[in-house]
Amino acid sequence: MATGKHPRLGPLPVTGTSNDGVLPLDLLYDILLRLPAKPLCRFRAVCTSWHSLLCHRDFIAAHRRCHSSQRIAVGICGHGQLPCLVILDMESGRVVKRVSTSNYRRSHKMRAVIPHRAVGVVGMDMRLSLMDFATGAISLLPDHAPPRDYTTVSYTVGRAAPTGEYKVLAIAIILKERRHVCKILTLGGGGNGDGGQRRWRGTGSPPCRVVSPPVPSYNRQTTVVEGVAYFLVFSSCLWYNPELNTAEHDWIMAFSLDTEAWRPDPIQGPTGCFGIGLGGLDGHLVACHDDRKTCVELWYLVDPDQALWSMLHQIVMPYHGLPTSSLRQPEHFEKPLAIMDDGRILVWMRVPTAPGSGGVLVTVLRVYDPRTGDFTDGTRVTNCHDMGVHTWSMLYFGRGADTK
């Protein structure tokens, strides 16, 4: 491929016909670098030379450096041996790509799966795999060997701070003994005295029973924020501490992925809010309280030691007040996913397939404007049980298998 040269970036990855237009080559390159990824994906259809440039790994890498905050939403659909991932545009909520594992076999090798662009999927054998949302490659993690009489097991994947290591926390519940068995795994190995091998390590159990829903299920009871995994305390925590059993508010347990230890005491949720969900926005733990009448309140945790919360947003739920004859199945607010650059809030919702439909709910990304109360819904996705936001560029999609 012939190249031009940029005064700051060096050789430009464009073909010899790329400079047939009016603009100088380096100026065209600068202009394209400043544009968002979404229109650039459409510009690949302009001509062959633009397609070559906009699909080139060097251009995409330079674009990522200029737009480091690019994000996409990734949903997990189905479960068992062949889950599917859906990639959604955060601005519109529309599906831009579906990634299937049908052409891949699960392997213990981690070379094809990079933690920062992977999501956890669970097979019928309750084993956790990492699935690369850019390529569809899937890697089976080592068996964490839960106790023989365990009832359920849940997995939480997150990034430790400040080390930046990705870790997996596995929680197995032994219902008859009313206790947890917790283990943790560092993805990539090394640095733990294990000779670089990925091995599960035992960690302490929480002082209260936490909600660890069986997989697949909707995970509004757990979230990871700034290297800390948060879990709702099970409402029947009389098993552990009768003083925590109250209907005035919920309780939250915290596990540090950095120190690999549970917080000794639970965090009291917002007063007057019971049945909350958990999420993370702008580096803060958020408690989501749905009054089932008019709105969902988003409470930000300000001080965990003092149980200080601040209610910063109210999301109007226009269908909450409709009679059951008009909407037999109400909408469900799962969790907030992100604050957009313009202040709008991206929300994961479960809604009926159509007004007046039965009990079938589908996932939809809703973009809510708190200034006007207006919202727009994206593509409805069926059988989706998890949704998250990842830092990634849509330019990688549609350029072939090489996404490094």
XYZ file of C-alpha atoms in Angstrom:
404
model
C 0.000 0.000 0.000
C 1.434 3.358 -0.979
C 1.425 5.988 1.723
C 1.614 9.727 2.190
C 3.195 11.353 5.218
C 1.662 13.337 8.078
C 3.885 15.921 9.823
C 2.991 14.601 13.303
C 1.737 11.067 12.779
C 4.245 9.901 10.157
C 3.270 7.628 7.237
C -0.420 7.639 6.357
C -2.071 4.272 5.601
C -3.797 5.256 2.351
C -3.561 3.927 -1.177
C -2.054 5.773 -4.071
C -5.464 6.893 -5.314
C -6.407 8.436 -1.954
C -5.207 11.903 -2.898
C -7.213 12.283 -6.110
C -9.561 14.775 -4.448
C -9.241 18.495 -3.775
C -7.959 18.270 -0.191
C -4.302 17.575 0.583
C -3.712 14.130 1.998
C -2.662 15.195 5.511
C -5.623 17.605 5.773
C -8.072 14.873 4.747
C -6.504 12.577 7.333
C -6.850 15.207 10.069
C -10.490 15.864 9.206
C -11.417 12.178 9.267
C -9.621 11.677 12.584
C -11.777 14.367 14.203
C -15.085 12.780 13.174
C -16.981 10.289 15.374
C -16.753 6.594 14.541
C -20.383 6.253 13.490
C -20.228 8.454 10.334
C -16.794 7.053 9.492
C -18.327 3.599 9.259
C -20.694 4.964 6.597
C -17.862 6.777 4.791
C -16.244 3.423 4.031
C -18.743 3.149 1.186
C -17.532 6.381 -0.499
C -14.779 4.728 -2.525
C -12.185 1.980 -2.380
C -9.394 4.235 -1.124
C -11.516 5.627 1.741
C -12.536 2.087 2.646
C -8.860 1.064 2.786
C -7.989 4.028 4.982
C -10.922 3.756 7.384
C -10.395 0.006 7.832
C -6.648 0.254 8.377
C -5.483 -0.677 11.865
C -3.155 2.335 12.100
C -5.957 4.780 11.342
C -8.292 3.074 13.821
C -5.582 3.139 16.511
C -4.973 6.865 15.872
C -8.725 7.504 15.976
C -8.997 5.694 19.325
C -6.258 7.918 20.757
C -8.186 11.015 19.637
C -11.517 9.651 20.913
C -10.531 7.702 24.016
C -14.025 7.844 25.510
C -15.793 5.965 22.703
C -18.249 3.466 24.154
C -20.586 0.734 22.984
C -23.289 -1.287 24.720
C -22.948 -5.074 24.754
C -25.833 -7.393 25.560
C -25.691 -11.139 26.302
C -28.484 -13.160 24.736
C -29.340 -16.779 25.383
C -27.356 -19.102 27.602
C -25.863 -22.550 27.599
C -23.371 -23.685 25.018
C -24.003 -21.069 22.295
C -24.752 -17.612 23.688
C -24.915 -14.614 21.386
C -23.725 -11.045 21.905
C -25.430 -7.959 20.497
C -23.484 -4.735 19.965
C -25.608 -1.590 20.205
C -24.965 2.026 19.309
C -25.348 4.072 22.493
C -26.674 7.141 20.692
C -29.596 5.395 19.002
C -29.888 2.089 20.864
C -29.829 0.248 17.542
C -28.127 -3.098 17.015
C -25.017 -2.683 14.852
C -23.625 -6.212 15.077
C -24.431 -9.669 16.404
C -21.583 -11.886 17.534
C -22.237 -15.636 17.709
C -20.091 -18.402 19.159
C -21.400 -21.005 16.723
C -18.127 -21.040 14.801
C -15.874 -21.236 17.851
C -15.017 -23.981 20.285
C -14.365 -23.260 23.934
C -10.693 -23.559 24.786
C -8.554 -23.155 27.891
C -6.175 -20.958 25.891
C -6.472 -17.222 26.532
C -4.524 -15.961 23.511
C -7.640 -15.077 21.521
C -9.561 -13.368 24.321
C -8.438 -10.011 25.716
C -10.024 -9.188 29.122
C -10.838 -5.523 28.440
C -13.011 -6.483 25.473
C -14.563 -9.638 26.922
C -17.781 -10.447 28.746
C -18.549 -13.427 30.944
C -20.940 -16.110 29.695
C -22.000 -19.190 31.640
C -22.622 -22.623 30.147
C -25.110 -25.277 31.146
C -22.403 -26.833 33.319
C -22.213 -23.534 35.298
C -18.661 -22.967 34.052
C -17.652 -19.412 33.194
C -16.168 -18.483 29.834
C -14.901 -15.177 28.501
C -16.273 -14.137 25.123
C -14.519 -11.529 22.996
C -17.198 -9.159 21.698
C -14.891 -8.018 18.881
C -14.137 -11.441 17.406
C -16.516 -13.940 19.030
C -13.617 -16.016 20.363
C -14.464 -17.780 23.610
C -12.223 -19.178 26.328
C -13.278 -21.500 29.135
C -11.907 -20.474 32.534
C -10.623 -23.082 34.995
C -13.232 -24.834 37.110
C -13.482 -23.119 40.498
C -14.562 -26.445 42.078
C -17.622 -25.323 44.077
C -18.709 -27.377 47.105
C -20.604 -30.528 46.260
C -23.792 -29.350 47.975
C -23.867 -25.796 46.592
C -27.217 -24.403 45.458
C -26.298 -21.573 43.075
C -23.141 -19.918 41.803
C -22.637 -16.417 40.431
C -19.699 -14.695 38.766
C -18.693 -11.037 38.849
C -16.044 -9.746 36.432
C -14.359 -6.419 37.115
C -11.168 -4.403 36.956
C -9.145 -3.796 40.086
C -7.952 -0.305 40.919
C -5.255 0.926 40.763
C -3.469 -2.159 39.331
C -5.797 -2.421 36.331
C -5.930 -6.218 36.568
C -9.144 -7.940 35.558
C -10.493 -10.403 38.100
C -13.420 -12.786 38.501
C -15.207 -13.310 41.835
C -17.150 -16.580 42.125
C -19.730 -16.936 44.891
C -21.237 -20.343 45.624
C -24.135 -20.500 48.069
C -24.690 -23.520 50.303
C -28.305 -22.993 51.226
C -28.587 -25.692 53.886
C -25.598 -24.330 55.790
C -26.532 -20.700 55.108
C -23.050 -19.695 53.992
C -21.016 -18.632 50.969
C -17.853 -20.065 49.464
C -15.997 -17.315 47.588
C -13.022 -17.626 45.250
C -11.227 -15.147 43.028
C -9.251 -15.480 39.800
C -6.888 -12.985 38.176
C -7.255 -13.072 34.418
C -3.956 -13.534 32.637
C -2.167 -15.019 35.667
C 1.166 -13.913 37.048
C 1.987 -11.755 40.017
C 0.306 -14.123 42.468
C 2.997 -16.680 43.107
C 1.316 -19.139 40.789
C 3.996 -19.262 38.141
C 1.832 -17.382 35.670
C -0.927 -19.991 35.794
C -4.493 -18.888 36.255
C -5.693 -20.412 39.515
C -8.651 -19.735 41.765
C -7.775 -18.491 45.243
C -9.962 -18.694 48.301
C -11.161 -15.418 49.783
C -13.213 -14.598 52.821
C -16.984 -14.846 52.952
C -19.211 -11.781 53.438
C -20.616 -11.191 56.944
C -24.135 -11.109 55.454
C -25.765 -13.251 52.833
C -25.620 -11.374 49.533
C -27.931 -11.677 46.572
C -26.132 -13.759 43.948
C -28.797 -14.641 41.397
C -28.402 -17.846 39.384
C -27.239 -17.361 35.843
C -28.560 -16.360 33.480
C -30.680 -13.752 35.235
C -31.065 -9.993 35.364
C -28.198 -8.584 37.386
C -29.631 -5.392 38.862
C -28.597 -6.654 42.333
C -24.848 -6.420 41.587
C -22.481 -3.935 39.971
C -18.772 -3.053 39.833
C -17.648 0.556 40.283
C -14.033 1.754 40.447
C -12.632 -1.647 41.421
C -15.287 -2.454 44.031
C -18.007 -5.079 43.526
C -21.297 -4.263 45.260
C -24.018 -6.758 46.181
C -27.434 -6.314 47.723
C -27.864 -8.063 51.051
C -30.465 -10.819 50.932
C -33.729 -9.570 52.455
C -33.951 -12.563 54.809
C -30.640 -11.693 56.443
C -32.068 -12.650 59.843
C -29.922 -15.719 59.299
C -26.874 -13.561 59.959
C -27.842 -10.359 61.722
C -31.397 -9.690 62.923
C -30.594 -5.984 63.322
C -30.325 -5.629 59.539
C -33.789 -6.955 58.834
C -35.768 -3.791 58.070
C -38.186 -2.625 55.415
C -37.060 1.022 55.688
C -34.042 0.581 53.439
C -31.779 -2.011 51.837
C -28.253 -2.999 52.781
C -25.262 -3.373 50.460
C -22.068 -5.405 50.818
C -18.807 -4.341 49.101
C -15.860 -6.457 47.922
C -12.570 -4.821 46.898
C -11.054 -6.417 43.799
C -7.730 -4.805 44.703
C -7.327 -6.095 48.279
C -9.558 -9.137 47.604
C -11.432 -8.594 50.861
C -15.002 -7.899 51.917
C -15.916 -4.703 53.685
C -16.492 -5.705 57.327
C -19.831 -3.898 57.645
C -22.684 -3.472 55.173
C -23.533 -0.079 53.699
C -26.966 1.275 54.522
C -29.011 2.139 51.442
C -31.008 5.353 50.985
C -33.604 5.845 53.715
C -37.133 5.117 52.590
C -35.982 3.166 49.545
C -36.625 -0.573 49.679
C -36.230 -2.998 46.782
C -33.494 -0.968 45.084
C -31.297 -1.958 42.170
C -27.593 -1.194 41.816
C -25.716 0.552 39.036
C -22.725 2.753 38.405
C -22.530 6.226 36.859
C -19.505 8.508 36.536
C -17.491 6.456 39.015
C -20.215 6.415 41.714
C -22.353 3.623 43.092
C -25.994 4.382 42.259
C -29.056 2.985 44.059
C -32.080 2.878 41.760
C -35.452 3.171 43.498
C -38.553 2.584 41.369
C -41.706 3.865 43.066
C -43.824 1.921 40.508
C -46.046 5.000 40.169
C -44.315 7.847 38.372
C -40.507 7.673 38.361
C -37.218 5.985 39.182
C -34.910 7.850 41.572
C -31.139 7.604 41.115
C -29.309 7.968 44.440
C -25.528 8.500 44.339
C -23.404 7.161 47.205
C -21.429 10.078 48.659
C -19.967 8.584 51.867
C -20.266 4.826 52.557
C -19.177 5.141 56.195
C -21.881 7.689 56.990
C -24.454 6.096 54.655
C -24.750 9.466 52.907
C -26.658 9.408 49.614
C -27.678 12.168 47.224
C -30.616 11.877 44.814
C -29.396 13.490 41.574
C -31.810 12.242 38.928
C -35.455 11.294 38.565
C -36.380 9.314 35.468
C -40.051 9.653 34.597
C -41.703 6.335 33.760
C -44.668 7.298 31.548
C -46.222 3.831 31.457
C -46.281 3.200 35.200
C -49.662 4.864 35.613
C -51.430 3.079 32.785
C -54.241 0.683 33.730
C -53.623 -3.017 33.295
C -56.141 -3.180 30.473
C -53.959 -0.807 28.433
C -50.627 -2.425 29.305
C -50.965 -5.834 30.868
C -47.265 -6.185 31.545
C -45.531 -3.128 33.063
C -42.110 -1.913 32.060
C -39.133 -2.877 34.220
C -36.238 -0.525 34.919
C -33.086 -2.667 35.131
C -30.239 -0.178 35.651
C -28.646 3.021 34.324
C -25.671 2.357 32.066
C -24.058 5.719 31.295
C -24.337 9.501 31.258
C -23.989 10.727 27.681
C -21.803 13.697 26.744
C -24.901 15.903 26.367
C -26.297 14.925 29.791
C -28.805 12.329 28.591
C -28.989 9.066 30.526
C -28.660 5.652 28.888
C -30.929 3.125 30.617
C -31.351 -0.632 30.289
C -35.085 -1.382 30.211
C -37.267 -4.451 29.793
C -40.503 -3.650 28.032
C -43.427 -5.561 26.476
C -42.999 -6.545 22.853
C -46.023 -4.319 22.113
C -48.701 -2.459 24.130
C -51.354 -4.900 25.266
C -49.066 -7.912 24.836
C -48.813 -10.688 27.364
C -45.993 -11.534 29.718
C -43.187 -11.462 27.119
C -40.588 -8.788 27.904
C -37.708 -7.735 25.686
C -34.610 -5.650 26.328
C -34.329 -2.121 24.964
C -31.830 0.701 25.410
C -33.663 3.892 26.369
C -31.998 7.288 26.040
C -33.646 9.649 28.534
C -33.308 13.438 28.551
C -33.706 14.682 32.169
C -34.171 18.291 30.992
C -37.276 17.606 28.913
C -38.468 14.219 30.178
C -38.420 12.888 26.604
C -36.922 9.537 25.699
C -36.175 7.421 22.658
C -36.082 3.628 22.533
C -33.720 1.593 20.401
C -34.024 -1.862 18.908
C -35.934 -4.432 20.940
C -33.696 -7.419 21.718
C -35.226 -10.735 22.754
C -33.807 -13.178 25.304
C -31.217 -10.666 26.569
C -30.332 -11.156 30.231
C -27.359 -8.826 30.701
C -26.270 -5.454 29.365
C -23.121 -3.415 29.934
C -21.081 -0.539 28.516
C -17.536 -0.979 27.231
C -14.909 1.406 25.881
C -14.455 0.430 22.248
C -14.668 1.857 18.744
C -17.285 0.814 16.221
C -14.608 1.202 13.536
C -13.345 -2.241 14.473
C -16.591 -3.831 13.381
C -16.737 -4.667 9.705
C -13.006 -4.507 9.024
C -12.307 -8.228 9.268
C -11.102 -10.595 11.948
C -7.994 -8.634 12.910
C -9.083 -6.275 15.685
C -5.870 -5.877 17.630
